[in-house]
């Protein structure tokens, strides 16, 4: 009889524990970096691990299309999207009170991470960043590894000024070979680091056309407007060479890179990965992708993260 009662009691405990787990779909502003910043949290189980996604740009919110690369992740994580300062719904709430610097965005990221750790009672969370977000994720992992269960850098900027230079040289070679006078004329204006939005537009227009074989999907007006806010920050971040400045990271770190990525040069990322010292590291190639691998191979993107975290049999 005592054994029977114990089994019943255990059954009740297990049931009650399971009952406390609920789906979570919340969006709210939080105080970070002395301003209000907007986050959105989605997951099938509010008791599971937390994953914060850092969008690219800088200044390019991913909230509007995040479902395309997070629906499977939401089965295993509470997936958090964050509109960084001067971006998306955070920008709609308030403007930055401080100049935009790399250290400011890193500090913001740490505050958001600590908010999530407190809210969900986690010692550590998972951090995923794409492009500029990948750069920011590496910064956080290098300086605050104790906060992270693991870091995933997707198509990250690892020495962007070198990446831009490699791409510019290659584009000019192709334009000469193809006798593309328009490309040669516009690329001749480009200086690295970029001096203005016009130069950035010409670089990106022909990078997409000649190297990624994609329709650019940008206008000179939109890029010049973007540059007024973001170009100085981009150039500052682009000058960072992680191979020199961050040769060791003391948390697990994983790199996800597109074979055809010339925007954040895949070979530069591979070289940094090979030199990097970390307790655990791995590199995953996306063979059908250029820069936007989280969209072009969204299924694999999610599977790599889930598998690396040992959350799926």
PDB file of C-alpha atoms in Angstrom:
ATOM      1  CA  UNK A   1       0.000   0.000   0.000  1.00  0.00           C
ATOM      2  CA  UNK A   2       2.848   2.411   0.822  1.00  0.00           C
ATOM      3  CA  UNK A   3       4.425   1.772  -2.591  1.00  0.00           C
ATOM      4  CA  UNK A   4       1.092   2.399  -4.288  1.00  0.00           C
ATOM      5  CA  UNK A   5       0.633   5.693  -2.468  1.00  0.00           C
ATOM      6  CA  UNK A   6       4.128   6.829  -3.349  1.00  0.00           C
ATOM      7  CA  UNK A   7       3.475   6.084  -7.005  1.00  0.00           C
ATOM      8  CA  UNK A   8       0.258   8.085  -6.899  1.00  0.00           C
ATOM      9  CA  UNK A   9       2.034  11.003  -5.218  1.00  0.00           C
ATOM     10  CA  UNK A  10       4.849  10.944  -7.773  1.00  0.00           C
ATOM     11  CA  UNK A  11       2.308  10.917 -10.537  1.00  0.00           C
ATOM     12  CA  UNK A  12       0.633  13.982  -9.089  1.00  0.00           C
ATOM     13  CA  UNK A  13       3.979  15.802  -8.785  1.00  0.00           C
ATOM     14  CA  UNK A  14       4.926  15.061 -12.385  1.00  0.00           C
ATOM     15  CA  UNK A  15       1.528  16.144 -13.637  1.00  0.00           C
ATOM     16  CA  UNK A  16       1.660  19.379 -11.660  1.00  0.00           C
ATOM     17  CA  UNK A  17       5.149  20.168 -12.976  1.00  0.00           C
ATOM     18  CA  UNK A  18       3.989  19.595 -16.532  1.00  0.00           C
ATOM     19  CA  UNK A  19       0.899  21.729 -15.961  1.00  0.00           C
ATOM     20  CA  UNK A  20       3.059  24.732 -15.088  1.00  0.00           C
ATOM     21  CA  UNK A  21       4.588  24.715 -18.575  1.00  0.00           C
ATOM     22  CA  UNK A  22       2.576  26.845 -20.994  1.00  0.00           C
ATOM     23  CA  UNK A  23       3.123  28.363 -24.415  1.00  0.00           C
ATOM     24  CA  UNK A  24       4.448  31.904 -24.352  1.00  0.00           C
ATOM     25  CA  UNK A  25       3.705  34.617 -26.893  1.00  0.00           C
ATOM     26  CA  UNK A  26       4.460  38.006 -25.382  1.00  0.00           C
ATOM     27  CA  UNK A  27       5.705  41.348 -26.647  1.00  0.00           C
ATOM     28  CA  UNK A  28       6.701  44.197 -24.382  1.00  0.00           C
ATOM     29  CA  UNK A  29       9.077  47.072 -23.757  1.00  0.00           C
ATOM     30  CA  UNK A  30      11.829  46.761 -21.167  1.00  0.00           C
ATOM     31  CA  UNK A  31      14.270  49.298 -19.749  1.00  0.00           C
ATOM     32  CA  UNK A  32      17.762  48.754 -21.130  1.00  0.00           C
ATOM     33  CA  UNK A  33      20.508  51.299 -21.688  1.00  0.00           C
ATOM     34  CA  UNK A  34      18.385  54.067 -20.122  1.00  0.00           C
ATOM     35  CA  UNK A  35      15.700  53.791 -22.800  1.00  0.00           C
ATOM     36  CA  UNK A  36      12.728  51.548 -23.534  1.00  0.00           C
ATOM     37  CA  UNK A  37      13.578  48.650 -25.853  1.00  0.00           C
ATOM     38  CA  UNK A  38      11.120  46.257 -27.494  1.00  0.00           C
ATOM     39  CA  UNK A  39      11.304  42.477 -27.247  1.00  0.00           C
ATOM     40  CA  UNK A  40       9.044  39.652 -28.439  1.00  0.00           C
ATOM     41  CA  UNK A  41       9.064  36.194 -26.848  1.00  0.00           C
ATOM     42  CA  UNK A  42       7.649  33.054 -28.499  1.00  0.00           C
ATOM     43  CA  UNK A  43       7.854  29.420 -27.473  1.00  0.00           C
ATOM     44  CA  UNK A  44       5.757  26.315 -26.981  1.00  0.00           C
ATOM     45  CA  UNK A  45       7.020  25.868 -23.413  1.00  0.00           C
ATOM     46  CA  UNK A  46       7.710  28.774 -21.062  1.00  0.00           C
ATOM     47  CA  UNK A  47       9.910  26.562 -18.860  1.00  0.00           C
ATOM     48  CA  UNK A  48      12.473  25.694 -21.529  1.00  0.00           C
ATOM     49  CA  UNK A  49      15.810  27.263 -22.560  1.00  0.00           C
ATOM     50  CA  UNK A  50      15.967  30.893 -23.714  1.00  0.00           C
ATOM     51  CA  UNK A  51      17.439  31.920 -27.086  1.00  0.00           C
ATOM     52  CA  UNK A  52      18.011  35.588 -27.929  1.00  0.00           C
ATOM     53  CA  UNK A  53      18.363  36.527 -31.618  1.00  0.00           C
ATOM     54  CA  UNK A  54      20.423  39.578 -32.572  1.00  0.00           C
ATOM     55  CA  UNK A  55      19.337  41.052 -35.908  1.00  0.00           C
ATOM     56  CA  UNK A  56      21.659  42.424 -38.543  1.00  0.00           C
ATOM     57  CA  UNK A  57      22.124  45.797 -40.168  1.00  0.00           C
ATOM     58  CA  UNK A  58      22.796  47.517 -37.953  1.00  0.00           C
ATOM     59  CA  UNK A  59      19.266  48.848 -37.912  1.00  0.00           C
ATOM     60  CA  UNK A  60      17.441  45.994 -39.648  1.00  0.00           C
ATOM     61  CA  UNK A  61      14.692  44.567 -37.433  1.00  0.00           C
ATOM     62  CA  UNK A  62      13.889  40.880 -38.002  1.00  0.00           C
ATOM     63  CA  UNK A  63      10.560  40.829 -36.153  1.00  0.00           C
ATOM     64  CA  UNK A  64       8.476  41.068 -39.296  1.00  0.00           C
ATOM     65  CA  UNK A  65       9.876  37.864 -40.799  1.00  0.00           C
ATOM     66  CA  UNK A  66      11.331  35.970 -37.831  1.00  0.00           C
ATOM     67  CA  UNK A  67       8.723  33.196 -38.061  1.00  0.00           C
ATOM     68  CA  UNK A  68      10.419  32.059 -41.279  1.00  0.00           C
ATOM     69  CA  UNK A  69      13.481  30.892 -39.351  1.00  0.00           C
ATOM     70  CA  UNK A  70      12.223  30.306 -35.799  1.00  0.00           C
ATOM     71  CA  UNK A  71       9.062  28.156 -35.858  1.00  0.00           C
ATOM     72  CA  UNK A  72      10.997  24.920 -35.277  1.00  0.00           C
ATOM     73  CA  UNK A  73      13.237  26.645 -32.722  1.00  0.00           C
ATOM     74  CA  UNK A  74      10.134  27.612 -30.751  1.00  0.00           C
ATOM     75  CA  UNK A  75       9.532  23.930 -29.997  1.00  0.00           C
ATOM     76  CA  UNK A  76      12.794  23.804 -28.044  1.00  0.00           C
ATOM     77  CA  UNK A  77      13.424  27.379 -26.899  1.00  0.00           C
ATOM     78  CA  UNK A  78      11.747  30.539 -25.793  1.00  0.00           C
ATOM     79  CA  UNK A  79      12.861  32.533 -28.843  1.00  0.00           C
ATOM     80  CA  UNK A  80      13.349  36.228 -28.174  1.00  0.00           C
ATOM     81  CA  UNK A  81      13.518  38.884 -30.871  1.00  0.00           C
ATOM     82  CA  UNK A  82      14.860  42.293 -29.871  1.00  0.00           C
ATOM     83  CA  UNK A  83      14.640  45.543 -31.810  1.00  0.00           C
ATOM     84  CA  UNK A  84      17.950  47.234 -31.003  1.00  0.00           C
ATOM     85  CA  UNK A  85      18.054  50.971 -30.316  1.00  0.00           C
ATOM     86  CA  UNK A  86      17.151  53.233 -33.252  1.00  0.00           C
ATOM     87  CA  UNK A  87      15.458  50.220 -34.868  1.00  0.00           C
ATOM     88  CA  UNK A  88      11.861  49.111 -35.401  1.00  0.00           C
ATOM     89  CA  UNK A  89       9.518  49.347 -32.419  1.00  0.00           C
ATOM     90  CA  UNK A  90      12.296  50.490 -30.111  1.00  0.00           C
ATOM     91  CA  UNK A  91      12.840  53.512 -32.364  1.00  0.00           C
ATOM     92  CA  UNK A  92       9.075  54.135 -32.351  1.00  0.00           C
ATOM     93  CA  UNK A  93       9.122  54.179 -28.545  1.00  0.00           C
ATOM     94  CA  UNK A  94      12.078  56.533 -28.116  1.00  0.00           C
ATOM     95  CA  UNK A  95      15.308  57.748 -29.653  1.00  0.00           C
ATOM     96  CA  UNK A  96      18.750  56.917 -28.343  1.00  0.00           C
ATOM     97  CA  UNK A  97      19.995  59.363 -25.735  1.00  0.00           C
ATOM     98  CA  UNK A  98      23.608  58.428 -26.466  1.00  0.00           C
ATOM     99  CA  UNK A  99      25.834  58.295 -29.572  1.00  0.00           C
ATOM    100  CA  UNK A 100      25.721  54.915 -31.312  1.00  0.00           C
ATOM    101  CA  UNK A 101      28.861  52.967 -30.452  1.00  0.00           C
ATOM    102  CA  UNK A 102      29.870  49.307 -30.428  1.00  0.00           C
ATOM    103  CA  UNK A 103      30.279  49.378 -26.648  1.00  0.00           C
ATOM    104  CA  UNK A 104      26.790  50.845 -26.217  1.00  0.00           C
ATOM    105  CA  UNK A 105      25.163  48.061 -28.247  1.00  0.00           C
ATOM    106  CA  UNK A 106      27.171  45.440 -26.375  1.00  0.00           C
ATOM    107  CA  UNK A 107      26.040  46.954 -23.074  1.00  0.00           C
ATOM    108  CA  UNK A 108      22.419  46.952 -24.296  1.00  0.00           C
ATOM    109  CA  UNK A 109      22.723  43.288 -25.284  1.00  0.00           C
ATOM    110  CA  UNK A 110      24.066  42.361 -21.840  1.00  0.00           C
ATOM    111  CA  UNK A 111      21.186  44.195 -20.160  1.00  0.00           C
ATOM    112  CA  UNK A 112      18.637  42.376 -22.319  1.00  0.00           C
ATOM    113  CA  UNK A 113      20.341  39.048 -21.567  1.00  0.00           C
ATOM    114  CA  UNK A 114      20.276  39.733 -17.832  1.00  0.00           C
ATOM    115  CA  UNK A 115      16.618  40.734 -18.002  1.00  0.00           C
ATOM    116  CA  UNK A 116      15.815  37.399 -19.681  1.00  0.00           C
ATOM    117  CA  UNK A 117      17.936  35.451 -17.203  1.00  0.00           C
ATOM    118  CA  UNK A 118      16.025  37.033 -14.322  1.00  0.00           C
ATOM    119  CA  UNK A 119      12.601  36.719 -15.917  1.00  0.00           C
ATOM    120  CA  UNK A 120      12.967  33.049 -16.777  1.00  0.00           C
ATOM    121  CA  UNK A 121      15.247  32.093 -13.855  1.00  0.00           C
ATOM    122  CA  UNK A 122      18.155  30.956 -16.047  1.00  0.00           C
ATOM    123  CA  UNK A 123      21.851  31.033 -15.204  1.00  0.00           C
ATOM    124  CA  UNK A 124      22.692  31.190 -18.914  1.00  0.00           C
ATOM    125  CA  UNK A 125      20.905  31.680 -22.230  1.00  0.00           C
ATOM    126  CA  UNK A 126      21.691  30.891 -25.870  1.00  0.00           C
ATOM    127  CA  UNK A 127      22.706  33.759 -28.141  1.00  0.00           C
ATOM    128  CA  UNK A 128      22.293  33.787 -31.937  1.00  0.00           C
ATOM    129  CA  UNK A 129      23.312  36.672 -34.184  1.00  0.00           C
ATOM    130  CA  UNK A 130      23.271  37.249 -37.936  1.00  0.00           C
ATOM    131  CA  UNK A 131      25.680  39.560 -39.818  1.00  0.00           C
ATOM    132  CA  UNK A 132      26.054  42.701 -37.637  1.00  0.00           C
ATOM    133  CA  UNK A 133      24.181  40.658 -35.014  1.00  0.00           C
ATOM    134  CA  UNK A 134      26.829  37.944 -35.408  1.00  0.00           C
ATOM    135  CA  UNK A 135      29.526  40.537 -34.739  1.00  0.00           C
ATOM    136  CA  UNK A 136      27.651  41.692 -31.639  1.00  0.00           C
ATOM    137  CA  UNK A 137      27.157  38.091 -30.470  1.00  0.00           C
ATOM    138  CA  UNK A 138      30.913  37.441 -30.681  1.00  0.00           C
ATOM    139  CA  UNK A 139      31.587  40.636 -28.729  1.00  0.00           C
ATOM    140  CA  UNK A 140      29.244  39.500 -25.946  1.00  0.00           C
ATOM    141  CA  UNK A 141      30.632  35.946 -25.957  1.00  0.00           C
ATOM    142  CA  UNK A 142      34.205  37.237 -25.722  1.00  0.00           C
ATOM    143  CA  UNK A 143      33.528  39.654 -22.871  1.00  0.00           C
ATOM    144  CA  UNK A 144      30.689  37.931 -20.980  1.00  0.00           C
ATOM    145  CA  UNK A 145      31.001  34.163 -21.571  1.00  0.00           C
ATOM    146  CA  UNK A 146      29.554  33.425 -18.139  1.00  0.00           C
ATOM    147  CA  UNK A 147      26.125  34.590 -19.367  1.00  0.00           C
ATOM    148  CA  UNK A 148      25.933  32.200 -22.314  1.00  0.00           C
ATOM    149  CA  UNK A 149      25.202  28.496 -22.679  1.00  0.00           C
ATOM    150  CA  UNK A 150      26.468  28.888 -26.258  1.00  0.00           C
ATOM    151  CA  UNK A 151      26.918  31.492 -28.986  1.00  0.00           C
ATOM    152  CA  UNK A 152      25.904  31.023 -32.648  1.00  0.00           C
ATOM    153  CA  UNK A 153      27.431  33.481 -35.136  1.00  0.00           C
ATOM    154  CA  UNK A 154      25.659  33.302 -38.507  1.00  0.00           C
ATOM    155  CA  UNK A 155      27.404  35.073 -41.405  1.00  0.00           C
ATOM    156  CA  UNK A 156      29.192  37.298 -38.874  1.00  0.00           C
ATOM    157  CA  UNK A 157      31.394  40.304 -39.471  1.00  0.00           C
ATOM    158  CA  UNK A 158      34.821  39.107 -38.287  1.00  0.00           C
ATOM    159  CA  UNK A 159      37.020  41.685 -40.076  1.00  0.00           C
ATOM    160  CA  UNK A 160      34.583  43.527 -42.275  1.00  0.00           C
ATOM    161  CA  UNK A 161      36.929  46.129 -43.735  1.00  0.00           C
ATOM    162  CA  UNK A 162      38.952  43.248 -45.219  1.00  0.00           C
ATOM    163  CA  UNK A 163      35.769  41.528 -46.400  1.00  0.00           C
ATOM    164  CA  UNK A 164      34.613  44.683 -48.221  1.00  0.00           C
ATOM    165  CA  UNK A 165      38.039  45.076 -49.845  1.00  0.00           C
ATOM    166  CA  UNK A 166      38.113  41.463 -51.074  1.00  0.00           C
ATOM    167  CA  UNK A 167      34.606  41.819 -52.521  1.00  0.00           C
ATOM    168  CA  UNK A 168      35.445  45.127 -54.238  1.00  0.00           C
ATOM    169  CA  UNK A 169      38.543  43.668 -55.889  1.00  0.00           C
ATOM    170  CA  UNK A 170      36.641  40.610 -57.091  1.00  0.00           C
ATOM    171  CA  UNK A 171      33.738  42.693 -58.421  1.00  0.00           C
ATOM    172  CA  UNK A 172      36.109  44.870 -60.448  1.00  0.00           C
ATOM    173  CA  UNK A 173      37.780  41.760 -61.916  1.00  0.00           C
ATOM    174  CA  UNK A 174      34.397  40.375 -63.001  1.00  0.00           C
ATOM    175  CA  UNK A 175      33.266  43.721 -64.402  1.00  0.00           C
ATOM    176  CA  UNK A 176      36.477  43.989 -66.486  1.00  0.00           C
ATOM    177  CA  UNK A 177      36.087  40.427 -67.737  1.00  0.00           C
ATOM    178  CA  UNK A 178      32.437  41.002 -68.647  1.00  0.00           C
ATOM    179  CA  UNK A 179      33.123  44.488 -70.050  1.00  0.00           C
ATOM    180  CA  UNK A 180      30.469  45.923 -67.713  1.00  0.00           C
ATOM    181  CA  UNK A 181      31.109  49.653 -68.088  1.00  0.00           C
ATOM    182  CA  UNK A 182      28.322  50.681 -65.697  1.00  0.00           C
ATOM    183  CA  UNK A 183      29.679  48.486 -62.902  1.00  0.00           C
ATOM    184  CA  UNK A 184      33.232  49.734 -63.451  1.00  0.00           C
ATOM    185  CA  UNK A 185      32.092  53.353 -63.391  1.00  0.00           C
ATOM    186  CA  UNK A 186      30.179  52.992 -60.134  1.00  0.00           C
ATOM    187  CA  UNK A 187      32.722  50.744 -58.397  1.00  0.00           C
ATOM    188  CA  UNK A 188      35.456  53.259 -59.212  1.00  0.00           C
ATOM    189  CA  UNK A 189      33.745  55.644 -56.758  1.00  0.00           C
ATOM    190  CA  UNK A 190      33.864  53.186 -53.872  1.00  0.00           C
ATOM    191  CA  UNK A 191      36.401  53.671 -51.087  1.00  0.00           C
ATOM    192  CA  UNK A 192      36.942  51.260 -48.176  1.00  0.00           C
ATOM    193  CA  UNK A 193      35.971  52.153 -45.504  1.00  0.00           C
ATOM    194  CA  UNK A 194      32.867  53.690 -47.049  1.00  0.00           C
ATOM    195  CA  UNK A 195      32.781  57.480 -47.004  1.00  0.00           C
ATOM    196  CA  UNK A 196      29.051  57.830 -47.619  1.00  0.00           C
ATOM    197  CA  UNK A 197      25.856  55.958 -48.421  1.00  0.00           C
ATOM    198  CA  UNK A 198      26.363  56.356 -52.166  1.00  0.00           C
ATOM    199  CA  UNK A 199      29.566  54.318 -52.053  1.00  0.00           C
ATOM    200  CA  UNK A 200      27.923  51.664 -49.882  1.00  0.00           C
ATOM    201  CA  UNK A 201      25.010  51.450 -52.323  1.00  0.00           C
ATOM    202  CA  UNK A 202      27.277  50.912 -55.344  1.00  0.00           C
ATOM    203  CA  UNK A 203      29.239  48.261 -53.457  1.00  0.00           C
ATOM    204  CA  UNK A 204      26.118  46.367 -52.362  1.00  0.00           C
ATOM    205  CA  UNK A 205      24.332  46.742 -55.706  1.00  0.00           C
ATOM    206  CA  UNK A 206      27.154  45.054 -57.589  1.00  0.00           C
ATOM    207  CA  UNK A 207      27.949  42.571 -54.827  1.00  0.00           C
ATOM    208  CA  UNK A 208      24.420  41.206 -55.093  1.00  0.00           C
ATOM    209  CA  UNK A 209      24.460  41.336 -58.899  1.00  0.00           C
ATOM    210  CA  UNK A 210      27.968  40.078 -59.742  1.00  0.00           C
ATOM    211  CA  UNK A 211      28.851  37.861 -56.772  1.00  0.00           C
ATOM    212  CA  UNK A 212      25.621  36.641 -55.187  1.00  0.00           C
ATOM    213  CA  UNK A 213      23.656  36.624 -58.465  1.00  0.00           C
ATOM    214  CA  UNK A 214      20.642  38.137 -56.731  1.00  0.00           C
ATOM    215  CA  UNK A 215      18.411  41.113 -57.369  1.00  0.00           C
ATOM    216  CA  UNK A 216      19.764  43.905 -55.130  1.00  0.00           C
ATOM    217  CA  UNK A 217      16.415  44.942 -53.610  1.00  0.00           C
ATOM    218  CA  UNK A 218      17.785  48.291 -52.390  1.00  0.00           C
ATOM    219  CA  UNK A 219      17.681  51.875 -53.642  1.00  0.00           C
ATOM    220  CA  UNK A 220      20.286  54.594 -53.410  1.00  0.00           C
ATOM    221  CA  UNK A 221      17.797  56.758 -51.497  1.00  0.00           C
ATOM    222  CA  UNK A 222      17.180  54.125 -48.829  1.00  0.00           C
ATOM    223  CA  UNK A 223      20.884  53.368 -48.372  1.00  0.00           C
ATOM    224  CA  UNK A 224      21.843  57.047 -48.145  1.00  0.00           C
ATOM    225  CA  UNK A 225      19.125  57.553 -45.525  1.00  0.00           C
ATOM    226  CA  UNK A 226      20.362  54.482 -43.601  1.00  0.00           C
ATOM    227  CA  UNK A 227      23.929  55.791 -43.721  1.00  0.00           C
ATOM    228  CA  UNK A 228      23.006  59.009 -41.915  1.00  0.00           C
ATOM    229  CA  UNK A 229      22.326  56.981 -38.775  1.00  0.00           C
ATOM    230  CA  UNK A 230      24.458  53.892 -39.143  1.00  0.00           C
ATOM    231  CA  UNK A 231      27.521  54.338 -41.368  1.00  0.00           C
ATOM    232  CA  UNK A 232      29.870  55.558 -38.634  1.00  0.00           C
ATOM    233  CA  UNK A 233      28.953  52.602 -36.418  1.00  0.00           C
ATOM    234  CA  UNK A 234      29.334  50.157 -39.309  1.00  0.00           C
ATOM    235  CA  UNK A 235      32.783  51.498 -40.165  1.00  0.00           C
ATOM    236  CA  UNK A 236      33.901  51.317 -36.540  1.00  0.00           C
ATOM    237  CA  UNK A 237      32.729  47.714 -36.233  1.00  0.00           C
ATOM    238  CA  UNK A 238      34.226  46.870 -39.627  1.00  0.00           C
ATOM    239  CA  UNK A 239      37.682  47.840 -38.423  1.00  0.00           C
ATOM    240  CA  UNK A 240      37.608  45.198 -35.662  1.00  0.00           C
ATOM    241  CA  UNK A 241      39.710  42.136 -36.499  1.00  0.00           C
ATOM    242  CA  UNK A 242      38.534  39.341 -34.213  1.00  0.00           C
ATOM    243  CA  UNK A 243      41.487  37.123 -35.100  1.00  0.00           C
ATOM    244  CA  UNK A 244      43.706  39.668 -33.353  1.00  0.00           C
ATOM    245  CA  UNK A 245      41.364  41.214 -30.786  1.00  0.00           C
ATOM    246  CA  UNK A 246      39.459  38.108 -29.629  1.00  0.00           C
ATOM    247  CA  UNK A 247      41.669  35.041 -30.172  1.00  0.00           C
ATOM    248  CA  UNK A 248      39.972  33.158 -27.311  1.00  0.00           C
ATOM    249  CA  UNK A 249      36.332  32.840 -26.238  1.00  0.00           C
ATOM    250  CA  UNK A 250      35.477  30.983 -23.056  1.00  0.00           C
ATOM    251  CA  UNK A 251      32.059  29.577 -23.963  1.00  0.00           C
ATOM    252  CA  UNK A 252      30.899  27.169 -26.686  1.00  0.00           C
ATOM    253  CA  UNK A 253      30.717  28.963 -30.031  1.00  0.00           C
ATOM    254  CA  UNK A 254      29.437  27.865 -33.423  1.00  0.00           C
ATOM    255  CA  UNK A 255      29.810  29.510 -36.827  1.00  0.00           C
ATOM    256  CA  UNK A 256      27.182  29.187 -39.576  1.00  0.00           C
ATOM    257  CA  UNK A 257      28.359  30.462 -42.963  1.00  0.00           C
ATOM    258  CA  UNK A 258      27.119  30.486 -46.547  1.00  0.00           C
ATOM    259  CA  UNK A 259      29.464  29.068 -49.171  1.00  0.00           C
ATOM    260  CA  UNK A 260      28.707  31.966 -51.539  1.00  0.00           C
ATOM    261  CA  UNK A 261      28.811  34.746 -48.936  1.00  0.00           C
ATOM    262  CA  UNK A 262      30.963  37.665 -50.085  1.00  0.00           C
ATOM    263  CA  UNK A 263      29.141  40.258 -47.970  1.00  0.00           C
ATOM    264  CA  UNK A 264      30.671  38.845 -44.786  1.00  0.00           C
ATOM    265  CA  UNK A 265      33.407  36.853 -46.433  1.00  0.00           C
ATOM    266  CA  UNK A 266      33.045  33.134 -45.716  1.00  0.00           C
ATOM    267  CA  UNK A 267      36.771  32.388 -45.966  1.00  0.00           C
ATOM    268  CA  UNK A 268      37.622  35.108 -43.445  1.00  0.00           C
ATOM    269  CA  UNK A 269      35.156  33.552 -41.007  1.00  0.00           C
ATOM    270  CA  UNK A 270      36.657  30.104 -41.632  1.00  0.00           C
ATOM    271  CA  UNK A 271      40.148  31.442 -40.928  1.00  0.00           C
ATOM    272  CA  UNK A 272      39.003  33.040 -37.665  1.00  0.00           C
ATOM    273  CA  UNK A 273      37.253  29.820 -36.637  1.00  0.00           C
ATOM    274  CA  UNK A 274      40.410  27.807 -37.249  1.00  0.00           C
ATOM    275  CA  UNK A 275      42.556  30.145 -35.131  1.00  0.00           C
ATOM    276  CA  UNK A 276      40.028  30.648 -32.331  1.00  0.00           C
ATOM    277  CA  UNK A 277      40.514  28.949 -28.976  1.00  0.00           C
ATOM    278  CA  UNK A 278      37.266  27.926 -27.272  1.00  0.00           C
ATOM    279  CA  UNK A 279      36.114  25.137 -24.929  1.00  0.00           C
ATOM    280  CA  UNK A 280      33.929  23.896 -27.756  1.00  0.00           C
ATOM    281  CA  UNK A 281      33.570  25.148 -31.308  1.00  0.00           C
ATOM    282  CA  UNK A 282      32.256  24.013 -34.686  1.00  0.00           C
ATOM    283  CA  UNK A 283      31.647  25.403 -38.144  1.00  0.00           C
ATOM    284  CA  UNK A 284      28.666  24.621 -40.390  1.00  0.00           C
ATOM    285  CA  UNK A 285      28.631  25.323 -44.128  1.00  0.00           C
ATOM    286  CA  UNK A 286      25.388  26.248 -45.904  1.00  0.00           C
ATOM    287  CA  UNK A 287      26.000  25.134 -49.468  1.00  0.00           C
ATOM    288  CA  UNK A 288      22.936  26.754 -51.045  1.00  0.00           C
ATOM    289  CA  UNK A 289      23.371  30.157 -49.424  1.00  0.00           C
ATOM    290  CA  UNK A 290      25.130  33.470 -49.711  1.00  0.00           C
ATOM    291  CA  UNK A 291      24.580  35.934 -46.842  1.00  0.00           C
ATOM    292  CA  UNK A 292      20.966  35.352 -45.778  1.00  0.00           C
ATOM    293  CA  UNK A 293      21.391  31.690 -44.813  1.00  0.00           C
ATOM    294  CA  UNK A 294      18.760  31.916 -42.065  1.00  0.00           C
ATOM    295  CA  UNK A 295      16.202  32.523 -44.828  1.00  0.00           C
ATOM    296  CA  UNK A 296      17.555  30.563 -47.793  1.00  0.00           C
ATOM    297  CA  UNK A 297      18.190  27.447 -45.685  1.00  0.00           C
ATOM    298  CA  UNK A 298      15.938  28.131 -42.724  1.00  0.00           C
ATOM    299  CA  UNK A 299      15.282  24.450 -41.972  1.00  0.00           C
ATOM    300  CA  UNK A 300      18.990  23.645 -41.739  1.00  0.00           C
ATOM    301  CA  UNK A 301      19.644  26.856 -39.785  1.00  0.00           C
ATOM    302  CA  UNK A 302      17.246  25.721 -37.086  1.00  0.00           C
ATOM    303  CA  UNK A 303      18.357  22.083 -37.138  1.00  0.00           C
ATOM    304  CA  UNK A 304      22.009  23.072 -36.625  1.00  0.00           C
ATOM    305  CA  UNK A 305      21.158  25.137 -33.544  1.00  0.00           C
ATOM    306  CA  UNK A 306      18.885  22.485 -32.034  1.00  0.00           C
ATOM    307  CA  UNK A 307      21.387  19.704 -32.693  1.00  0.00           C
ATOM    308  CA  UNK A 308      24.372  21.652 -31.343  1.00  0.00           C
ATOM    309  CA  UNK A 309      22.452  22.276 -28.126  1.00  0.00           C
ATOM    310  CA  UNK A 310      21.708  18.518 -27.864  1.00  0.00           C
ATOM    311  CA  UNK A 311      17.978  19.172 -27.675  1.00  0.00           C
ATOM    312  CA  UNK A 312      16.881  16.691 -30.323  1.00  0.00           C
ATOM    313  CA  UNK A 313      17.478  12.952 -30.592  1.00  0.00           C
TER     314      UNK A 313
END
